[in-house]
One Martini backbone bead per residue (centre of mass of N, CA, C, O) as a GRO file, in nm:
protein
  402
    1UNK     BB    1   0.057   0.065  -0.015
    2UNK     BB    2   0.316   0.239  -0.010
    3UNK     BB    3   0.401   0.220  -0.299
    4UNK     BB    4   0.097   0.339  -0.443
    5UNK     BB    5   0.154   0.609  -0.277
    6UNK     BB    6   0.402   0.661  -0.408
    7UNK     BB    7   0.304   0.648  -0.695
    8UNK     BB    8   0.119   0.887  -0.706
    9UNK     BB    9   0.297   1.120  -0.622
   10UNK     BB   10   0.527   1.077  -0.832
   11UNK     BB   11   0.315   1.128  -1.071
   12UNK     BB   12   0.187   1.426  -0.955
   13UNK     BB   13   0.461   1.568  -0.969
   14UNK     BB   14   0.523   1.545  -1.260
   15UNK     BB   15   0.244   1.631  -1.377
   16UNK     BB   16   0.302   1.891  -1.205
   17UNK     BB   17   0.496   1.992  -1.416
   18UNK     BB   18   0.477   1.910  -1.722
   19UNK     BB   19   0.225   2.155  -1.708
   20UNK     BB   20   0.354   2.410  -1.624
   21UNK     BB   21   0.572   2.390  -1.886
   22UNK     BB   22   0.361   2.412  -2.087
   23UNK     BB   23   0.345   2.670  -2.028
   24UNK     BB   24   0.607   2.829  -2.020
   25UNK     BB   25   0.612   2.735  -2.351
   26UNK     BB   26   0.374   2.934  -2.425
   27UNK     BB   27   0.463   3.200  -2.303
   28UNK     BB   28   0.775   3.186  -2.479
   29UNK     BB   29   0.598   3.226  -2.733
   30UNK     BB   30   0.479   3.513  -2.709
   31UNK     BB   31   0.697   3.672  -2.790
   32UNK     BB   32   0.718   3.639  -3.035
   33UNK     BB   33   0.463   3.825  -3.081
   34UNK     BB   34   0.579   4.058  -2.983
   35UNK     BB   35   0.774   4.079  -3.215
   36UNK     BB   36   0.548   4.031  -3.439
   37UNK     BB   37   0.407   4.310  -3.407
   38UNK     BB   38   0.625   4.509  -3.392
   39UNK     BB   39   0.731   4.460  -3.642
   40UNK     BB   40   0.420   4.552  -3.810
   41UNK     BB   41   0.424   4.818  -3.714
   42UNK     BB   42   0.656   4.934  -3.746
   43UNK     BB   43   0.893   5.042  -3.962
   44UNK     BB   44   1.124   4.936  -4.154
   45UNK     BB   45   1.375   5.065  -3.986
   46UNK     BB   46   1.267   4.907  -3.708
   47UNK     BB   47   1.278   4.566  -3.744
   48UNK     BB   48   1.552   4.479  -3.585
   49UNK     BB   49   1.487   4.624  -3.302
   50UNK     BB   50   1.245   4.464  -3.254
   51UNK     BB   51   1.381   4.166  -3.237
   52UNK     BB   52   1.612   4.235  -3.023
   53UNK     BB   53   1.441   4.371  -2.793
   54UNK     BB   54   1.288   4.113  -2.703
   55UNK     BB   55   1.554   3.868  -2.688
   56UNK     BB   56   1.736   4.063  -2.482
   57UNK     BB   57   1.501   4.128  -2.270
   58UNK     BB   58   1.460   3.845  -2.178
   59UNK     BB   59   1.766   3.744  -2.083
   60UNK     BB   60   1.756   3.989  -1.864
   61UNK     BB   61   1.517   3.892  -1.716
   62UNK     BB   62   1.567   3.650  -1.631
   63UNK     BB   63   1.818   3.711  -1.441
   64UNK     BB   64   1.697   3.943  -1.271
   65UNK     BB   65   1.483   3.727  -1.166
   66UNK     BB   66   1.679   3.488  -1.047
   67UNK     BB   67   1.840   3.697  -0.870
   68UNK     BB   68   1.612   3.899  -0.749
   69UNK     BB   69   1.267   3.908  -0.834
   70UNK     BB   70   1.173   3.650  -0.684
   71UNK     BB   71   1.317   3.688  -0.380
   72UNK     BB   72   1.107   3.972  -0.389
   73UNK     BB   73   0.856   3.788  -0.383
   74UNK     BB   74   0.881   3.511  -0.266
   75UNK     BB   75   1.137   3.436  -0.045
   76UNK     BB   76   1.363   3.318  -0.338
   77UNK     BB   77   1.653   3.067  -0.402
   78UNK     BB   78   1.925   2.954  -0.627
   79UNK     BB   79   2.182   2.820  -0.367
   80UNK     BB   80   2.134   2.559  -0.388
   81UNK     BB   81   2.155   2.217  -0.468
   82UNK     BB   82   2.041   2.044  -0.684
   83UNK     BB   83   1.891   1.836  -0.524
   84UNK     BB   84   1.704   2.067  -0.413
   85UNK     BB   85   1.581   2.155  -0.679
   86UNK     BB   86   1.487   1.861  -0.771
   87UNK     BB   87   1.252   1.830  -0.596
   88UNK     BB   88   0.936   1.726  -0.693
   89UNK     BB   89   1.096   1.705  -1.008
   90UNK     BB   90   1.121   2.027  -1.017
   91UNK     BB   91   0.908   2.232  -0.985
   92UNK     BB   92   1.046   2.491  -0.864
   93UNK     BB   93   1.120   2.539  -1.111
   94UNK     BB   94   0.930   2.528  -1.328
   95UNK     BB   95   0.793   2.804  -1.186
   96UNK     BB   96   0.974   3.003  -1.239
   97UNK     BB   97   0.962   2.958  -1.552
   98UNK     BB   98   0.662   3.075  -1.554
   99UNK     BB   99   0.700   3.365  -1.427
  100UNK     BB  100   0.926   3.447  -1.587
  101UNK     BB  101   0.774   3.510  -1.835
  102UNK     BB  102   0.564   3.706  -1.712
  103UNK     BB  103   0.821   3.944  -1.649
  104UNK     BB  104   0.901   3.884  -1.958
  105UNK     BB  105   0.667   4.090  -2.076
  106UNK     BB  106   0.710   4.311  -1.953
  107UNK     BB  107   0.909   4.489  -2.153
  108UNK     BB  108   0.772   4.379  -2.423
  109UNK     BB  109   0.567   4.593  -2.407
  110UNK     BB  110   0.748   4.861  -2.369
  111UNK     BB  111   0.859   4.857  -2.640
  112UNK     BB  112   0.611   4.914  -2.840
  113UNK     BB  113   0.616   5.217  -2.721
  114UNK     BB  114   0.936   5.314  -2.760
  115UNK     BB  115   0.946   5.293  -3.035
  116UNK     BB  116   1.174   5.466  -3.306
  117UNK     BB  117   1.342   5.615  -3.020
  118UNK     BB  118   1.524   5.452  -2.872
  119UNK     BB  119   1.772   5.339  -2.675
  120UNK     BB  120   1.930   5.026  -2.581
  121UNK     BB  121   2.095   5.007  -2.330
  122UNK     BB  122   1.973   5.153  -2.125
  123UNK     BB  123   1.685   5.009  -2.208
  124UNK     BB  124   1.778   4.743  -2.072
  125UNK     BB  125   1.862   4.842  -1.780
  126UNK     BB  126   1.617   4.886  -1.731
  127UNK     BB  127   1.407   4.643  -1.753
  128UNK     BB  128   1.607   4.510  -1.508
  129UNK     BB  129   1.509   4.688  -1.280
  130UNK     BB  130   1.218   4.623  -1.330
  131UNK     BB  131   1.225   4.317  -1.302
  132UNK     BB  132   1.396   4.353  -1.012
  133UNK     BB  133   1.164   4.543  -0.870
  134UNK     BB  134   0.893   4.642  -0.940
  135UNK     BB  135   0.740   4.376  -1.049
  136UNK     BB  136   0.777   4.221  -0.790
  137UNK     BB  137   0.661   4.349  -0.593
  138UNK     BB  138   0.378   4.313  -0.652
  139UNK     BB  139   0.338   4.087  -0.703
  140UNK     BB  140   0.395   4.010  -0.377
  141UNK     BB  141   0.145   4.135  -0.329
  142UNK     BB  142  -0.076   3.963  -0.450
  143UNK     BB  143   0.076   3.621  -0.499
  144UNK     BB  144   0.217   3.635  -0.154
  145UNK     BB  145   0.155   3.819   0.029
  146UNK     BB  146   0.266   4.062   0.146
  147UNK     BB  147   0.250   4.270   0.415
  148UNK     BB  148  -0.082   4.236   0.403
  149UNK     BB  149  -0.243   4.356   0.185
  150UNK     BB  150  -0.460   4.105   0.160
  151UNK     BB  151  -0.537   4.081   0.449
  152UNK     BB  152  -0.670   4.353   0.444
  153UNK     BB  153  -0.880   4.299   0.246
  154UNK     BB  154  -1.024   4.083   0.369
  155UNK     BB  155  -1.123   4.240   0.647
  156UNK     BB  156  -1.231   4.524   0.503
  157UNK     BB  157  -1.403   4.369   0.232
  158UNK     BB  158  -1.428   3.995   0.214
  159UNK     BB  159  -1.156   4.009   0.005
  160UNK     BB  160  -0.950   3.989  -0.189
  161UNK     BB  161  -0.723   4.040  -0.450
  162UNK     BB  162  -0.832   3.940  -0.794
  163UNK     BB  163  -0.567   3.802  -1.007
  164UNK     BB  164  -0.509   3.523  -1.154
  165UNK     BB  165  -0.329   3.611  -1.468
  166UNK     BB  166  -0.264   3.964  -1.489
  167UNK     BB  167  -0.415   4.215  -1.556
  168UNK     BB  168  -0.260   4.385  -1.310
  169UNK     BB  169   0.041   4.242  -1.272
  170UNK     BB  170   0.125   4.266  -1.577
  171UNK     BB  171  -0.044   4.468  -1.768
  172UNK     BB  172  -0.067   4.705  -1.578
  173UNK     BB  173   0.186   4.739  -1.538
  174UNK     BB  174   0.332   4.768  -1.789
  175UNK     BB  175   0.126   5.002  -1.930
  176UNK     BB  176   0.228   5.209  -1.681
  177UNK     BB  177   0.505   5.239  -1.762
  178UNK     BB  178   0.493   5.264  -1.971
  179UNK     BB  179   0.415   5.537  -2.048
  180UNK     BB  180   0.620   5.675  -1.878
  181UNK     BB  181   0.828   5.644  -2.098
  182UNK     BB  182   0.694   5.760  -2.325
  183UNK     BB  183   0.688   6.065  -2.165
  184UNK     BB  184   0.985   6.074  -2.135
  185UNK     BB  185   1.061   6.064  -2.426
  186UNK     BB  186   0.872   6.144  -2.670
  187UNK     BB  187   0.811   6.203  -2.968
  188UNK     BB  188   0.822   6.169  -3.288
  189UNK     BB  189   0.961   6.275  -3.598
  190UNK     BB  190   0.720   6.347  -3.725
  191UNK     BB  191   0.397   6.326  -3.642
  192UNK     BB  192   0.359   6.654  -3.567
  193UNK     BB  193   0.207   6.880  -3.756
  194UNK     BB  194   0.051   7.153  -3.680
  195UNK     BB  195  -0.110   6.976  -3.484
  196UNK     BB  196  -0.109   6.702  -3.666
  197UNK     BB  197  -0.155   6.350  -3.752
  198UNK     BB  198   0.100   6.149  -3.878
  199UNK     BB  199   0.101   5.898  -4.055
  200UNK     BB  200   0.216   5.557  -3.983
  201UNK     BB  201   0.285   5.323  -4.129
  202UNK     BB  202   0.273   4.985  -4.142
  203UNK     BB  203   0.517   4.758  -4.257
  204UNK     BB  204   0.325   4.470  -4.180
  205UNK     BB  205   0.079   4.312  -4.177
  206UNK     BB  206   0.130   4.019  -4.154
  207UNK     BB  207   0.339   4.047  -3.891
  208UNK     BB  208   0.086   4.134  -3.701
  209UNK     BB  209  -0.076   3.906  -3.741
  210UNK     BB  210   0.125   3.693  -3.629
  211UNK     BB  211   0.138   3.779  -3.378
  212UNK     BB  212  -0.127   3.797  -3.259
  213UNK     BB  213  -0.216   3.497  -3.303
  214UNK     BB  214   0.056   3.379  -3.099
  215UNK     BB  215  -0.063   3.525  -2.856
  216UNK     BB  216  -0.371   3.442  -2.857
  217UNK     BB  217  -0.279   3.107  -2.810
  218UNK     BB  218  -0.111   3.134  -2.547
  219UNK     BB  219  -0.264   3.254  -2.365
  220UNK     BB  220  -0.408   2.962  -2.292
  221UNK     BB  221  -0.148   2.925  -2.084
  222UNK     BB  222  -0.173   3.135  -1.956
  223UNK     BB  223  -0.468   3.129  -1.803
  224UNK     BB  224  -0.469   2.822  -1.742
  225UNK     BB  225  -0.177   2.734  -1.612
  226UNK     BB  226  -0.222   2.920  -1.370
  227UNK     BB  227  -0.314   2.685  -1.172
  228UNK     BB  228  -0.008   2.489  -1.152
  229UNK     BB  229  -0.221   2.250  -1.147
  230UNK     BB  230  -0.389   1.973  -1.246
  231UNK     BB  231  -0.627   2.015  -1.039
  232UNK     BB  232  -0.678   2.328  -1.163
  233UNK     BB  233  -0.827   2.279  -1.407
  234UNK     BB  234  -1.040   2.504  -1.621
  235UNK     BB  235  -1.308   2.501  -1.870
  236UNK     BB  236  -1.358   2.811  -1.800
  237UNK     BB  237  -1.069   2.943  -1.864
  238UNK     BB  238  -1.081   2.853  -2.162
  239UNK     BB  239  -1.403   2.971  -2.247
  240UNK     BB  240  -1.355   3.275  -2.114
  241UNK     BB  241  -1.107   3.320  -2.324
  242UNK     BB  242  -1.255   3.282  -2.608
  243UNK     BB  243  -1.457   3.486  -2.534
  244UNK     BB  244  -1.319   3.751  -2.477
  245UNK     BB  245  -1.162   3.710  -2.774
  246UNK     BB  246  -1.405   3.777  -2.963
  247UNK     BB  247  -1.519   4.064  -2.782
  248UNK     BB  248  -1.300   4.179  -2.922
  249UNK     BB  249  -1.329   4.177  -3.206
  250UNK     BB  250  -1.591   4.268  -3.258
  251UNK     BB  251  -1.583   4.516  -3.173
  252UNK     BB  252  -1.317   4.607  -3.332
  253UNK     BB  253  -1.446   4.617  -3.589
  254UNK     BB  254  -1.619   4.800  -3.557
  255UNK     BB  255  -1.544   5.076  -3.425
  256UNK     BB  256  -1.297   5.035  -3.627
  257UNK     BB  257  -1.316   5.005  -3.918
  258UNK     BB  258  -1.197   4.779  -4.072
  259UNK     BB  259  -0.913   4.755  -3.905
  260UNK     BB  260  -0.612   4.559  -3.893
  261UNK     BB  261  -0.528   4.697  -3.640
  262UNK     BB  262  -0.758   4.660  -3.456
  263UNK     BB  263  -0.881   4.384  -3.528
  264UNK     BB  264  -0.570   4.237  -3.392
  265UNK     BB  265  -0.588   4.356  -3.105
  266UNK     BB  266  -0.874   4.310  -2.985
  267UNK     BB  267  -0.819   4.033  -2.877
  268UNK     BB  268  -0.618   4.128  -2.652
  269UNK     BB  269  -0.784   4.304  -2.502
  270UNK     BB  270  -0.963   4.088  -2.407
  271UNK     BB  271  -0.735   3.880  -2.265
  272UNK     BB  272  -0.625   4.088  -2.063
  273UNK     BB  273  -0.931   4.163  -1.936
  274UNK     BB  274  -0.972   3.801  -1.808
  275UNK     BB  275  -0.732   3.725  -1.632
  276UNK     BB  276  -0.826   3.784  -1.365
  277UNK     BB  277  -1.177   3.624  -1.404
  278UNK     BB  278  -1.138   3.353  -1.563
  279UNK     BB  279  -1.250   3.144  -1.290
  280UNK     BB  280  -1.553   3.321  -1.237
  281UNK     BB  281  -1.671   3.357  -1.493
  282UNK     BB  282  -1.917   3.383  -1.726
  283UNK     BB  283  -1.915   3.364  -2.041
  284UNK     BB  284  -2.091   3.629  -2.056
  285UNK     BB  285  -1.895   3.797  -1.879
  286UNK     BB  286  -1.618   3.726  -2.068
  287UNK     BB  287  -1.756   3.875  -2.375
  288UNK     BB  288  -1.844   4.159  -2.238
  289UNK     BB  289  -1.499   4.206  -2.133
  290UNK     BB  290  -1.391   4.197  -2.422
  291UNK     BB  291  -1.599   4.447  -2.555
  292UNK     BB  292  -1.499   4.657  -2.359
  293UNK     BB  293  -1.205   4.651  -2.489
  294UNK     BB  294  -1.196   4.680  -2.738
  295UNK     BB  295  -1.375   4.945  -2.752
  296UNK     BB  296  -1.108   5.076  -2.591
  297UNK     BB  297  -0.898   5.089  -2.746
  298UNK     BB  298  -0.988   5.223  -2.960
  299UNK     BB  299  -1.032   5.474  -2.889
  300UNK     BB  300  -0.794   5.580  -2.689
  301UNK     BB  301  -0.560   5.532  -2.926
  302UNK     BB  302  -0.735   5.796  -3.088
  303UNK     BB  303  -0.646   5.974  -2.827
  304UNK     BB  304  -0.364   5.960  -2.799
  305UNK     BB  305  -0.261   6.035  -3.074
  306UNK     BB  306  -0.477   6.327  -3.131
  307UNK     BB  307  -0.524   6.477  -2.851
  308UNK     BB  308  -0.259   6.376  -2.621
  309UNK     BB  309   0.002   6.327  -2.749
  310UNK     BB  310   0.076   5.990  -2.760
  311UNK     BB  311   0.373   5.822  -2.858
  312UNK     BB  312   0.221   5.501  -2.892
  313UNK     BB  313   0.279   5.239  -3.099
  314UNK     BB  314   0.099   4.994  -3.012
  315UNK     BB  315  -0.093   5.053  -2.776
  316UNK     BB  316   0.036   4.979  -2.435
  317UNK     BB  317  -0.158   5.162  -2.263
  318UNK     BB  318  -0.448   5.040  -2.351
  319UNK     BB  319  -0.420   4.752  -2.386
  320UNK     BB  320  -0.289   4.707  -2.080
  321UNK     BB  321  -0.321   4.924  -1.900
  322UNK     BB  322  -0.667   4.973  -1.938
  323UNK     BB  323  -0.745   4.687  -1.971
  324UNK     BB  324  -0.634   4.570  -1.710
  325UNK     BB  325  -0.786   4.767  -1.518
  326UNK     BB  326  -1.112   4.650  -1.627
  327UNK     BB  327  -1.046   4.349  -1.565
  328UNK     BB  328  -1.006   4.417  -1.207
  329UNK     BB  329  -1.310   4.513  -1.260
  330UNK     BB  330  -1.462   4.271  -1.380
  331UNK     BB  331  -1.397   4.047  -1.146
  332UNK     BB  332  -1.609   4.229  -0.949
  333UNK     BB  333  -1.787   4.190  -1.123
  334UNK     BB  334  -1.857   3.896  -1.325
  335UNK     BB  335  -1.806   3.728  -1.019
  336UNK     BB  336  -2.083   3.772  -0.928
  337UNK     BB  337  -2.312   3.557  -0.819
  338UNK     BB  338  -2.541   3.781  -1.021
  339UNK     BB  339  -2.364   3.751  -1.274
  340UNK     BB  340  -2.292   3.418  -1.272
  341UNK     BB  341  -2.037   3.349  -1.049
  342UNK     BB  342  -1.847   3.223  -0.798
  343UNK     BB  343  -1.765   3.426  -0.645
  344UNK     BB  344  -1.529   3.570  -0.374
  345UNK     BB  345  -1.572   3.881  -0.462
  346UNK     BB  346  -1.474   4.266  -0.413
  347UNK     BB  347  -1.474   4.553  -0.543
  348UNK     BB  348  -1.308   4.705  -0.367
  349UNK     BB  349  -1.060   4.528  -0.399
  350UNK     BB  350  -1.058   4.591  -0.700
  351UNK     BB  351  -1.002   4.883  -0.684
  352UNK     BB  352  -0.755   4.885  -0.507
  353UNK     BB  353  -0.560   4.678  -0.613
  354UNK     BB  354  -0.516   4.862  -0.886
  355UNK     BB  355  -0.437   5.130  -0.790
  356UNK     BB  356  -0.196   5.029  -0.711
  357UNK     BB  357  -0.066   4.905  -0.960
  358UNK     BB  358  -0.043   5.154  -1.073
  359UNK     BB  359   0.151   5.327  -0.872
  360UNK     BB  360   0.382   5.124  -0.908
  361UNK     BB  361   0.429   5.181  -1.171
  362UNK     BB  362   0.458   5.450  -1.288
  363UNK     BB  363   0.664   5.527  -1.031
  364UNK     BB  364   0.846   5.316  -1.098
  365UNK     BB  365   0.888   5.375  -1.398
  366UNK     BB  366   0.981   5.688  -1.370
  367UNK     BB  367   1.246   5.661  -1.181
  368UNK     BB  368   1.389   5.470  -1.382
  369UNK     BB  369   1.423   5.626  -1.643
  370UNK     BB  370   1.502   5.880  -1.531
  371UNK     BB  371   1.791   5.789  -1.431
  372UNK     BB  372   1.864   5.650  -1.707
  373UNK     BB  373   1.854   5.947  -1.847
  374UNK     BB  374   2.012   6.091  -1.667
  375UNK     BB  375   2.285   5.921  -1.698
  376UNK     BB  376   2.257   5.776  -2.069
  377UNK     BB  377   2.031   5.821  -2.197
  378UNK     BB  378   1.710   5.716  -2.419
  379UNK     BB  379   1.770   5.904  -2.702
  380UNK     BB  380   1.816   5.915  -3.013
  381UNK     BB  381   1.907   6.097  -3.235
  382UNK     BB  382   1.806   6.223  -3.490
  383UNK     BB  383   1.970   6.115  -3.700
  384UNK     BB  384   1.921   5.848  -3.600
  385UNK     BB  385   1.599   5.827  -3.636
  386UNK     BB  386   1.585   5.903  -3.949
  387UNK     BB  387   1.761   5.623  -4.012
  388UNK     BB  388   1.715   5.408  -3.773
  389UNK     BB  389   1.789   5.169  -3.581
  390UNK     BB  390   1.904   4.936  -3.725
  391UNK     BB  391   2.173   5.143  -3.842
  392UNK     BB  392   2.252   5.281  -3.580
  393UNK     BB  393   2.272   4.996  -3.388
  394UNK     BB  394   2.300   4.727  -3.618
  395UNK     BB  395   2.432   4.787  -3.931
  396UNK     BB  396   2.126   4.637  -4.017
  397UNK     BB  397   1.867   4.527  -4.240
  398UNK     BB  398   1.561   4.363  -4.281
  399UNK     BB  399   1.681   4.375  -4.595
  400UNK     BB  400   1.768   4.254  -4.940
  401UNK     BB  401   1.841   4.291  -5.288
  402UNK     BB  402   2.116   4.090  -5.331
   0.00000   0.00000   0.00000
């Protein structure tokens, strides 16, 4: 008996390794999207630094992650020996790497945001961090309760802050940050000539849609595998995350007037908006979060282009910043009992713990770019903005005629 109890706990511990793993190994590939949207949106000259930046920032986000935000988030170390990493078949490495993939989204998302203008090395610095100190202190704010603020919210308001796979933990962090920053780097050259704003138009509509689309599978990776074990899985977080995807899609594509630039965002803004309570929400509810999260986006990014003269290129703070606010109060709406959802959720806490994550992000971010900026400046020359970042940093174009 104790052979069978032993070889079933030894299943059940691998299985939830190599569970979390293929999450990990899912949205190890969305960076691929995030590379491959940003290819398509910004001009032919700036597409190997979308490519190089994606990758770049990845590995630093690694490093940053493994040694210091980790540690911040979790208050865990990968200083003992391998015999005790391997323990319960490595599962808590495995979770690590799938945690560090989430962490190595912000980067990711900011590159979008100060596209076609940031310098290289400086902005790695900043990314690195960022994953080492911002974005891990909210982690552990919210995933590990740290300081106990998680507590406070259960006890003042009768639930925690509830956020399953990161609308506001990773997106809207992220995208509160990119903000920050695109605010400090400042317009691109000739976007706004006489106070109106010059089109630039993608240099590829085909690797925008391609891009999106890897996102937008990695997804289900994201926010199913979020249960992190296999008896967390929940085709409820799988047909949700579908659902909130379809109502990005039909609204932006309305909203959007059949915009290939809008309608390919939609779904993300859909599933960024999701993510918070896909675990809580009736299909109907992640339906209707994904379809106001969609024409959130249209709207927004044609107010911050138009009116607010915010040169974001990729619409990373609506996309992310926003539709992320959305989905931790989407949460806190159509996760309740009322509205069809599984309850345990007080929109009151989704609504301190969403306002935390801006602030920690936003402040967090101006702090760091600043810095960075006073230090080494973030911002290319005239004559290398004009050249394009290609030929400026990397010395060679995305393609040849040759």
């Amino acid at each position: 008996m104790e052979n069978i109890s032993s070889a079933i706990q030894t299943l059940t511990e691998s299985a939830n390794t190599l569970f979390i793993l293929m999450g990990a190994i899912m949205v190890l590939a969305m960076h691929a999207g995030f590379a491959f949207l940003e290819v398509g949106t910004v001009r032919h000259r700036n597409q190997v630094n979308a490519l190089v930046k994606i990758m770049s920032d990845f590995g630093f986000s690694a490093l940053a992650y493994f040694f210091i935000g980790y540690w911040v988030a979790y208050d865990t170390t990968f200083f003992s020996s391998a015999e005790t990493l391997s323990a319960n078949n490595g599962y808590e490495l495995v979770k690590f790497f799938f945690l560090m993939t989430f962490a190595a989204a912000i980067p990711a998302i900011i590159s979008g945001g100060v596209a076609e203008r940031a310098k290289f090395t400086p902005m790695l610095i900043a990314a690195a961090a960022i994953v080492a100190f911002v974005y891990p202190f909210f982690e552990g704010l919210i995933w590990n309760g740290n300081f106990g603020f998680q507590d406070w919210l259960d006890a003042s308001f009768g639930a925690p802050f509830h956020d399953f796979a990161g609308s506001v933990v990773v997106h809207a962090v992220g995208g509160w940050i990119a903000l920050a920053a695109v605010m400090i780097l400042g317009v691109r050259k000739g976007r706004y000539r006489g106070g109106k704003l010059i089109a630039f138009a993608p240099s590829n509509i085909p690797f925008l849609a391609l891009g999106a689309w890897i996102l937008t599978i990695g997804w289900f990776g994201f926010n199913v595998m979020s249960a992190q074990t296999l008896d967390g899985i929940s085709g409820l977080v799988a047909v949700n995350t579908l659902m909130a995807m379809v109502g990005g899609i039909v609204a932006s594509l309305i909203v959007g007037k059949n915009d290939p630039g809008f309608l390919h965002n939609g779904p993300l803004a859909g599933l960024v908006a999701v993510c918070a309570g896909s675990d809580l929400m009736h299909p109907i509810g992640a339906l209707v979060t994904g379809g106001v999260a969609g024409a959130l986006f249209v709207w927004l990014f044609t107010l911050t282009q138009n009116r607010l003269k915010i040169d974001d290129v990729l619409g990373v703070w609506p996309l992310h910043g926003v539709c992320g606010v959305w989905g931790g109060l989407a949460a806190g709406i159509f996760g309740l009992e009322a509205l069809g959802g599984l309850g345990g959720v007080s929109f009151i806490s989704q609504l301190i713990g969403t306002i935390a994550g801006v602030v920690v992000a936003f402040v967090g971010g101006w702090i760091v770019y600043t810095a960075v900026d006073k230090a080494a400046g973030i911002r290319m020359t005239e004559e290398e903005e004009y050249n394009g970042a290609d030929l400026a940093i990397h010395k060679i174009a995305s393609t040849s005629e040759d």
